Amino acid sequence: MTARLAVFGNPVTHSQSPAIHQAFAAQAGISLEYLKLEPAVDEFLDAAKAFLAAGALGFNVTVPFKRTACGLVEELSDRARQVNAVNTVYRTAEGRLVGDSTDGGGLVNDMTRNLGWDLKSRRVLVLGAGGASRSVVPALLAAQVADVVMCNRSHDKAAGLASGYVAQGEQRVRAMSANDTAEPFDVVVNGTSAGLGGALPLLPGQAIGPQSHCYDMVYGPASLPFQQACRAQGAAQVSDGLGMLVEQAALAFSLWFSVTVDTRPVIETLRARVEPRNNS
Ligand code: ATR
């Protein structure tokens, strides 16, 4: 029997998810149909319900539907509830519809398994306070980083996020202004969308130094301004977010099929199609 899945987004034309999941399915010997579906913004919930009613196993959700998808499921995983976003919908063995968020786990798995970065007790700067940045904070905390410092163009947003964590008893998250000067961070994650417009987010002075490992959550040309700036400031290593894309997909695949896939050949194939990772 062929399993049916899809990614819902708008726009979704450039999504690599079908290719990634077909590669996983080939590894696992699973017959899969994986579609790209692009409903109008106010038609997502109806379209998703119709897809499930037609026998789909589940689906992925991308921009701009990740928050709306929280209202579609019967149950949210702890991590989806924490970030108020869903990127994967699946059914439990009992048939309950669950919304989960694998983005943060994907980031951490790429950093630790593929890039060999040690996150334990590291000081992390997260640039941005939108959906992308928010989605990775719980996974970084779970990876036992020393702290997560949020820095955003609109400082109030980062401050609000940090105080939300502190109110829940998580003291490791705080906000800083880009006007401040910092000690160089061990890890700097760019979760802003600045690169999509060819821009660089403002960084606190001295935030990047020779021990800094810098990661952009996007890949392709949008990741170049940040990667170039990090190199110019002497960062130890610099990476784009292509590995995160594949790793978050692997976590979703294991929710649907209870199998662990080998992400490396899939990252390599995608890398050859996109551009060099430019690790240094
Ligand atoms: P996403 O869901 O991709 O995170 P978003 O929620 O719109 O998208 O958030 C975009 C993030 O990138 C925000 O943190 C935004 O900063 P503001 O909150 O000040 O808008 C940040 N961002 C976008 N363009 C930027 C730029 N040119 N320089 C710095 N930050 C930028």
mmCIF file of C-alpha atoms and ligand atoms in Angstrom:
data_model
loop_
_atom_site.group_PDB
_atom_site.id
_atom_site.type_symbol
_atom_site.label_atom_id
_atom_site.label_comp_id
_atom_site.label_asym_id
_atom_site.label_seq_id
_atom_site.Cartn_x
_atom_site.Cartn_y
_atom_site.Cartn_z
ATOM 1 C CA MET A 1 0.000 0.000 0.000
ATOM 2 C CA THR A 2 1.223 3.500 -0.815
ATOM 3 C CA ALA A 3 1.439 5.905 2.137
ATOM 4 C CA ARG A 4 0.147 9.422 1.440
ATOM 5 C CA LEU A 5 1.802 12.512 2.909
ATOM 6 C CA ALA A 6 2.208 16.147 1.907
ATOM 7 C CA VAL A 7 3.686 19.450 2.894
ATOM 8 C CA PHE A 8 1.242 22.338 3.309
ATOM 9 C CA GLY A 9 2.684 25.822 2.745
ATOM 10 C CA ASN A 10 2.069 29.008 0.825
ATOM 11 C CA PRO A 11 4.187 29.363 -1.196
ATOM 12 C CA VAL A 12 5.419 25.766 -1.328
ATOM 13 C CA THR A 13 6.728 25.470 -4.879
ATOM 14 C CA HIS A 14 10.389 25.448 -3.844
ATOM 15 C CA SER A 15 9.985 22.936 -1.017
ATOM 16 C CA GLN A 16 12.597 20.173 -1.007
ATOM 17 C CA SER A 17 10.465 18.054 1.330
ATOM 18 C CA PRO A 18 9.089 15.715 -1.362
ATOM 19 C CA ALA A 19 12.598 14.847 -2.579
ATOM 20 C CA ILE A 20 13.872 14.365 0.978
ATOM 21 C CA HIS A 21 10.993 12.116 2.046
ATOM 22 C CA GLN A 22 11.126 10.099 -1.177
ATOM 23 C CA ALA A 23 14.824 9.485 -0.496
ATOM 24 C CA PHE A 24 13.998 8.305 3.042
ATOM 25 C CA ALA A 25 11.166 6.128 1.712
ATOM 26 C CA ALA A 26 13.527 4.503 -0.809
ATOM 27 C CA GLN A 27 15.985 3.717 2.010
ATOM 28 C CA ALA A 28 13.212 2.220 4.157
ATOM 29 C CA GLY A 29 11.533 0.292 1.308
ATOM 30 C CA ILE A 30 8.309 2.239 1.767
ATOM 31 C CA SER A 31 6.025 3.161 -1.133
ATOM 32 C CA LEU A 32 5.215 6.854 -0.695
ATOM 33 C CA GLU A 33 3.246 9.580 -2.395
ATOM 34 C CA TYR A 34 4.352 12.961 -0.984
ATOM 35 C CA LEU A 35 2.615 16.055 -2.368
ATOM 36 C CA LYS A 36 3.155 19.804 -2.174
ATOM 37 C CA LEU A 37 -0.163 21.462 -1.306
ATOM 38 C CA GLU A 38 -0.655 25.224 -1.397
ATOM 39 C CA PRO A 39 -4.117 26.201 -0.147
ATOM 40 C CA ALA A 40 -5.111 29.851 0.159
ATOM 41 C CA VAL A 41 -4.199 31.175 3.573
ATOM 42 C CA ASP A 42 -7.765 30.978 4.945
ATOM 43 C CA GLU A 43 -8.378 27.526 3.452
ATOM 44 C CA PHE A 44 -5.581 25.600 5.136
ATOM 45 C CA LEU A 45 -7.661 23.976 7.883
ATOM 46 C CA ASP A 46 -10.327 22.696 5.480
ATOM 47 C CA ALA A 47 -7.698 21.474 3.024
ATOM 48 C CA ALA A 48 -5.770 19.660 5.766
ATOM 49 C CA LYS A 49 -8.922 18.003 7.122
ATOM 50 C CA ALA A 50 -9.905 16.891 3.616
ATOM 51 C CA PHE A 51 -6.436 15.454 3.034
ATOM 52 C CA LEU A 52 -6.661 13.407 6.244
ATOM 53 C CA ALA A 53 -10.210 12.311 5.496
ATOM 54 C CA ALA A 54 -9.010 10.987 2.143
ATOM 55 C CA GLY A 55 -6.707 8.565 3.963
ATOM 56 C CA ALA A 56 -3.447 10.471 4.375
ATOM 57 C CA LEU A 57 -1.070 9.277 7.061
ATOM 58 C CA GLY A 58 -0.222 12.833 8.121
ATOM 59 C CA PHE A 59 1.584 15.860 6.757
ATOM 60 C CA ASN A 60 4.231 18.522 7.211
ATOM 61 C CA VAL A 61 3.369 22.145 7.719
ATOM 62 C CA THR A 62 5.475 25.118 6.741
ATOM 63 C CA VAL A 63 5.098 28.898 6.581
ATOM 64 C CA PRO A 64 2.527 30.411 7.110
ATOM 65 C CA PHE A 65 0.488 27.561 8.588
ATOM 66 C CA LYS A 66 2.612 26.356 11.507
ATOM 67 C CA ARG A 67 0.678 28.201 14.194
ATOM 68 C CA THR A 68 -2.765 27.575 12.683
ATOM 69 C CA ALA A 69 -1.985 23.856 12.620
ATOM 70 C CA CYS A 70 -1.965 23.845 16.444
ATOM 71 C CA GLY A 71 -5.740 24.207 16.297
ATOM 72 C CA LEU A 72 -6.208 21.257 13.971
ATOM 73 C CA VAL A 73 -4.900 18.412 16.105
ATOM 74 C CA GLU A 74 -6.313 16.553 19.105
ATOM 75 C CA GLU A 75 -3.057 16.713 20.984
ATOM 76 C CA LEU A 76 0.137 18.791 20.908
ATOM 77 C CA SER A 77 3.526 17.360 21.833
ATOM 78 C CA ASP A 78 5.271 19.200 24.658
ATOM 79 C CA ARG A 79 7.713 20.758 22.210
ATOM 80 C CA ALA A 80 4.946 21.918 19.851
ATOM 81 C CA ARG A 81 3.102 23.459 22.797
ATOM 82 C CA GLN A 82 6.274 25.204 23.961
ATOM 83 C CA VAL A 83 6.894 26.846 20.592
ATOM 84 C CA ASN A 84 3.227 27.262 19.684
ATOM 85 C CA ALA A 85 3.852 25.779 16.237
ATOM 86 C CA VAL A 86 3.404 22.461 14.443
ATOM 87 C CA ASN A 87 5.513 21.248 11.539
ATOM 88 C CA THR A 88 4.472 17.584 11.605
ATOM 89 C CA VAL A 89 1.037 16.013 11.998
ATOM 90 C CA TYR A 90 0.747 12.259 12.600
ATOM 91 C CA ARG A 91 -1.576 9.715 14.180
ATOM 92 C CA THR A 92 -0.735 7.632 17.231
ATOM 93 C CA ALA A 93 -1.308 3.859 17.133
ATOM 94 C CA GLU A 94 -4.671 4.585 18.849
ATOM 95 C CA GLY A 95 -5.602 6.991 16.068
ATOM 96 C CA ARG A 96 -5.188 10.279 17.937
ATOM 97 C CA LEU A 97 -4.109 13.179 15.741
ATOM 98 C CA VAL A 98 -0.935 14.756 17.137
ATOM 99 C CA GLY A 99 0.911 17.940 16.196
ATOM 100 C CA ASP A 100 4.647 17.985 16.798
ATOM 101 C CA SER A 101 7.552 20.323 16.087
ATOM 102 C CA THR A 102 10.762 18.717 14.833
ATOM 103 C CA ASP A 103 12.561 21.927 13.789
ATOM 104 C CA GLY A 104 14.535 22.386 17.002
ATOM 105 C CA GLY A 105 15.522 18.724 17.114
ATOM 106 C CA GLY A 106 16.596 18.999 13.481
ATOM 107 C CA LEU A 107 18.862 21.948 14.255
ATOM 108 C CA VAL A 108 20.446 20.229 17.257
ATOM 109 C CA ASN A 109 20.940 16.942 15.389
ATOM 110 C CA ASP A 110 22.633 18.726 12.480
ATOM 111 C CA MET A 111 24.942 20.637 14.815
ATOM 112 C CA THR A 112 25.883 17.713 17.022
ATOM 113 C CA ARG A 113 25.802 14.699 14.658
ATOM 114 C CA ASN A 114 26.724 16.133 11.268
ATOM 115 C CA LEU A 115 28.899 19.092 12.195
ATOM 116 C CA GLY A 116 30.309 17.587 15.391
ATOM 117 C CA TRP A 117 29.592 20.678 17.487
ATOM 118 C CA ASP A 118 29.443 20.133 21.230
ATOM 119 C CA LEU A 119 26.523 22.113 22.667
ATOM 120 C CA LYS A 120 26.794 21.105 26.300
ATOM 121 C CA SER A 121 27.524 24.107 28.552
ATOM 122 C CA ARG A 122 28.000 26.350 25.489
ATOM 123 C CA ARG A 123 26.808 29.958 25.392
ATOM 124 C CA VAL A 124 24.368 30.452 22.515
ATOM 125 C CA LEU A 125 23.211 33.633 20.814
ATOM 126 C CA VAL A 126 19.979 33.353 18.812
ATOM 127 C CA LEU A 127 19.343 36.186 16.354
ATOM 128 C CA GLY A 128 15.680 36.939 15.671
ATOM 129 C CA ALA A 129 12.519 36.381 17.672
ATOM 130 C CA GLY A 130 10.107 35.204 14.969
ATOM 131 C CA GLY A 131 8.756 31.712 14.403
ATOM 132 C CA ALA A 132 12.066 30.266 13.222
ATOM 133 C CA SER A 133 14.064 31.506 16.207
ATOM 134 C CA ARG A 134 11.389 30.571 18.719
ATOM 135 C CA SER A 135 11.111 27.054 17.328
ATOM 136 C CA VAL A 136 14.668 26.090 18.264
ATOM 137 C CA VAL A 137 15.022 27.436 21.820
ATOM 138 C CA PRO A 138 13.548 24.428 23.710
ATOM 139 C CA ALA A 139 15.760 21.980 21.798
ATOM 140 C CA LEU A 140 18.874 24.056 22.532
ATOM 141 C CA LEU A 141 17.944 24.114 26.223
ATOM 142 C CA ALA A 142 17.350 20.360 26.157
ATOM 143 C CA ALA A 143 20.843 19.965 24.664
ATOM 144 C CA GLN A 144 22.101 21.428 27.952
ATOM 145 C CA VAL A 145 23.560 24.659 26.632
ATOM 146 C CA ALA A 146 24.715 27.077 29.342
ATOM 147 C CA ASP A 147 22.383 29.820 28.186
ATOM 148 C CA VAL A 148 20.398 31.149 25.228
ATOM 149 C CA VAL A 149 20.636 34.872 24.591
ATOM 150 C CA MET A 150 17.970 36.247 22.240
ATOM 151 C CA CYS A 151 18.771 39.339 20.176
ATOM 152 C CA ASN A 152 16.217 40.852 17.830
ATOM 153 C CA ARG A 153 15.870 44.004 15.735
ATOM 154 C CA SER A 154 12.683 44.739 17.697
ATOM 155 C CA HIS A 155 14.158 44.235 21.148
ATOM 156 C CA ASP A 156 10.783 44.022 22.938
ATOM 157 C CA LYS A 157 9.950 40.799 21.142
ATOM 158 C CA ALA A 158 13.156 39.100 22.311
ATOM 159 C CA ALA A 159 12.666 40.486 25.830
ATOM 160 C CA GLY A 160 9.087 39.174 25.913
ATOM 161 C CA LEU A 161 10.191 35.722 24.827
ATOM 162 C CA ALA A 162 12.952 35.591 27.407
ATOM 163 C CA SER A 163 10.672 36.727 30.231
ATOM 164 C CA GLY A 164 8.200 34.007 29.215
ATOM 165 C CA TYR A 165 10.892 31.397 29.825
ATOM 166 C CA VAL A 166 11.969 32.975 33.103
ATOM 167 C CA ALA A 167 8.338 33.020 34.274
ATOM 168 C CA GLN A 168 8.265 29.251 33.699
ATOM 169 C CA GLY A 169 11.368 28.807 35.838
ATOM 170 C CA GLU A 170 13.846 28.568 32.944
ATOM 171 C CA GLN A 171 16.542 31.044 33.943
ATOM 172 C CA ARG A 172 18.927 30.266 31.070
ATOM 173 C CA VAL A 173 17.097 32.426 28.499
ATOM 174 C CA ARG A 174 17.637 36.182 28.398
ATOM 175 C CA ALA A 175 17.560 38.975 25.833
ATOM 176 C CA MET A 176 20.213 41.416 24.781
ATOM 177 C CA SER A 177 20.196 44.431 22.512
ATOM 178 C CA ALA A 178 22.254 44.601 19.334
ATOM 179 C CA ASN A 179 23.621 47.874 20.730
ATOM 180 C CA ASP A 180 25.303 45.991 23.563
ATOM 181 C CA THR A 181 28.774 44.527 23.455
ATOM 182 C CA ALA A 182 29.158 40.866 24.311
ATOM 183 C CA GLU A 183 31.876 38.343 25.002
ATOM 184 C CA PRO A 184 32.129 36.187 21.880
ATOM 185 C CA PHE A 185 29.514 33.417 21.925
ATOM 186 C CA ASP A 186 30.341 29.739 21.410
ATOM 187 C CA VAL A 187 27.366 29.299 19.075
ATOM 188 C CA VAL A 188 25.516 31.945 17.053
ATOM 189 C CA VAL A 189 22.270 30.949 15.323
ATOM 190 C CA ASN A 190 20.697 33.218 12.738
ATOM 191 C CA GLY A 191 16.936 32.697 12.746
ATOM 192 C CA THR A 192 16.086 36.052 11.146
ATOM 193 C CA SER A 193 14.718 36.406 7.654
ATOM 194 C CA ALA A 194 17.180 39.243 6.927
ATOM 195 C CA GLY A 195 19.145 37.126 4.433
ATOM 196 C CA LEU A 196 16.081 36.625 2.251
ATOM 197 C CA GLY A 197 16.420 40.308 1.376
ATOM 198 C CA GLY A 198 20.206 40.019 1.081
ATOM 199 C CA ALA A 199 20.659 41.798 4.435
ATOM 200 C CA LEU A 200 22.588 40.994 7.564
ATOM 201 C CA PRO A 201 20.926 41.187 10.980
ATOM 202 C CA LEU A 202 22.612 43.544 13.420
ATOM 203 C CA LEU A 203 24.880 41.677 15.795
ATOM 204 C CA PRO A 204 25.987 42.746 19.259
ATOM 205 C CA GLY A 205 29.574 43.996 19.106
ATOM 206 C CA GLN A 206 32.210 41.256 19.634
ATOM 207 C CA ALA A 207 29.527 38.524 19.522
ATOM 208 C CA ILE A 208 31.591 36.500 17.059
ATOM 209 C CA GLY A 209 35.140 35.461 17.846
ATOM 210 C CA PRO A 210 37.596 32.672 17.021
ATOM 211 C CA GLN A 211 35.674 30.087 19.082
ATOM 212 C CA SER A 212 32.281 30.930 17.560
ATOM 213 C CA HIS A 213 30.337 28.304 15.629
ATOM 214 C CA CYS A 214 27.855 30.124 13.425
ATOM 215 C CA TYR A 215 24.714 28.579 11.950
ATOM 216 C CA ASP A 216 22.203 30.097 9.571
ATOM 217 C CA MET A 217 18.810 28.396 9.629
ATOM 218 C CA VAL A 218 18.314 29.086 5.928
ATOM 219 C CA TYR A 219 20.346 27.781 2.997
ATOM 220 C CA GLY A 220 21.080 28.917 -0.533
ATOM 221 C CA PRO A 221 21.804 32.551 -1.435
ATOM 222 C CA ALA A 222 19.816 33.829 1.570
ATOM 223 C CA SER A 223 22.419 32.338 3.907
ATOM 224 C CA LEU A 224 25.404 33.995 2.237
ATOM 225 C CA PRO A 225 25.365 37.453 3.917
ATOM 226 C CA PHE A 226 25.456 35.892 7.395
ATOM 227 C CA GLN A 227 28.006 33.233 6.487
ATOM 228 C CA GLN A 228 30.304 35.802 4.880
ATOM 229 C CA ALA A 229 30.060 38.171 7.845
ATOM 230 C CA CYS A 230 30.834 35.359 10.306
ATOM 231 C CA ARG A 231 33.900 34.325 8.331
ATOM 232 C CA ALA A 232 35.075 37.926 8.099
ATOM 233 C CA GLN A 233 34.816 38.124 11.891
ATOM 234 C CA GLY A 234 36.989 35.039 12.297
ATOM 235 C CA ALA A 235 34.397 32.410 13.285
ATOM 236 C CA ALA A 236 35.690 28.892 13.930
ATOM 237 C CA GLN A 237 33.022 27.256 11.755
ATOM 238 C CA VAL A 238 30.123 28.454 9.656
ATOM 239 C CA SER A 239 27.185 26.455 8.305
ATOM 240 C CA ASP A 240 23.951 27.023 6.473
ATOM 241 C CA GLY A 241 20.705 25.270 7.413
ATOM 242 C CA LEU A 242 20.459 22.576 4.769
ATOM 243 C CA GLY A 243 21.348 19.861 7.257
ATOM 244 C CA MET A 244 18.648 21.108 9.626
ATOM 245 C CA LEU A 245 16.088 20.775 6.848
ATOM 246 C CA VAL A 246 16.990 17.126 6.299
ATOM 247 C CA GLU A 247 17.266 16.341 10.022
ATOM 248 C CA GLN A 248 13.855 17.822 10.875
ATOM 249 C CA ALA A 249 12.436 15.741 8.028
ATOM 250 C CA ALA A 250 14.097 12.591 9.413
ATOM 251 C CA LEU A 251 12.446 13.184 12.794
ATOM 252 C CA ALA A 252 9.078 13.636 11.060
ATOM 253 C CA PHE A 253 9.626 10.459 9.020
ATOM 254 C CA SER A 254 10.287 8.490 12.195
ATOM 255 C CA LEU A 255 7.030 9.799 13.711
ATOM 256 C CA TRP A 256 5.093 8.461 10.692
ATOM 257 C CA PHE A 257 6.921 5.197 10.093
ATOM 258 C CA SER A 258 8.818 4.411 13.326
ATOM 259 C CA VAL A 259 12.065 3.979 11.397
ATOM 260 C CA THR A 260 15.398 5.747 11.682
ATOM 261 C CA VAL A 261 16.861 6.840 8.365
ATOM 262 C CA ASP A 262 20.416 7.707 7.340
ATOM 263 C CA THR A 263 20.396 11.431 6.671
ATOM 264 C CA ARG A 264 23.942 11.782 5.330
ATOM 265 C CA PRO A 265 23.424 10.582 1.748
ATOM 266 C CA VAL A 266 20.279 12.709 1.549
ATOM 267 C CA ILE A 267 22.147 15.810 2.723
ATOM 268 C CA GLU A 268 24.890 15.105 0.185
ATOM 269 C CA THR A 269 22.455 14.753 -2.709
ATOM 270 C CA LEU A 270 20.638 17.928 -1.742
ATOM 271 C CA ARG A 271 23.912 19.774 -1.222
ATOM 272 C CA ALA A 272 25.016 18.881 -4.727
ATOM 273 C CA ARG A 273 21.760 20.359 -6.027
ATOM 274 C CA VAL A 274 21.884 23.536 -3.962
ATOM 275 C CA GLU A 275 25.378 24.888 -3.284
ATOM 276 C CA PRO A 276 28.478 24.180 -1.257
ATOM 277 C CA ARG A 277 28.031 24.184 2.510
ATOM 278 C CA ASN A 278 31.182 26.266 2.824
ATOM 279 C CA ASN A 279 32.237 24.727 6.101
ATOM 280 C CA SER A 280 35.441 26.279 7.246
HETATM 281 P P1 ATR B 1 9.943 33.460 10.670
HETATM 282 O O1 ATR B 1 8.673 32.727 10.943
HETATM 283 O O2 ATR B 1 10.684 33.038 9.444
HETATM 284 O O3 ATR B 1 10.838 33.532 11.873
HETATM 285 P P2 ATR B 1 8.983 36.093 11.234
HETATM 286 O O4 ATR B 1 8.176 35.539 12.344
HETATM 287 O O5 ATR B 1 8.417 37.125 10.327
HETATM 288 O O6 ATR B 1 9.494 34.955 10.296
HETATM 289 O O7 ATR B 1 10.338 36.664 11.878
HETATM 290 C C1 ATR B 1 11.346 37.227 11.134
HETATM 291 C C2 ATR B 1 12.481 37.601 12.077
HETATM 292 O O8 ATR B 1 13.565 38.144 11.312
HETATM 293 C C3 ATR B 1 12.111 38.658 13.095
HETATM 294 O O9 ATR B 1 12.837 38.421 14.275
HETATM 295 C C4 ATR B 1 12.570 39.945 12.395
HETATM 296 O O10 ATR B 1 12.847 41.010 13.267
HETATM 297 P P3 ATR B 1 11.656 41.971 13.797
HETATM 298 O O11 ATR B 1 10.961 41.232 14.880
HETATM 299 O O12 ATR B 1 12.361 43.193 14.261
HETATM 300 O O13 ATR B 1 10.771 42.229 12.591
HETATM 301 C C5 ATR B 1 13.839 39.465 11.766
HETATM 302 N N1 ATR B 1 14.286 40.273 10.618
HETATM 303 C C6 ATR B 1 13.707 40.366 9.397
HETATM 304 N N2 ATR B 1 14.408 41.187 8.588
HETATM 305 C C7 ATR B 1 15.456 41.635 9.327
HETATM 306 C C8 ATR B 1 16.552 42.517 9.064
HETATM 307 N N3 ATR B 1 16.716 43.100 7.880
HETATM 308 N N4 ATR B 1 17.452 42.733 10.045
HETATM 309 C C9 ATR B 1 17.301 42.138 11.264
HETATM 310 N N5 ATR B 1 16.281 41.297 11.571
HETATM 311 C C10 ATR B 1 15.382 41.048 10.617
#
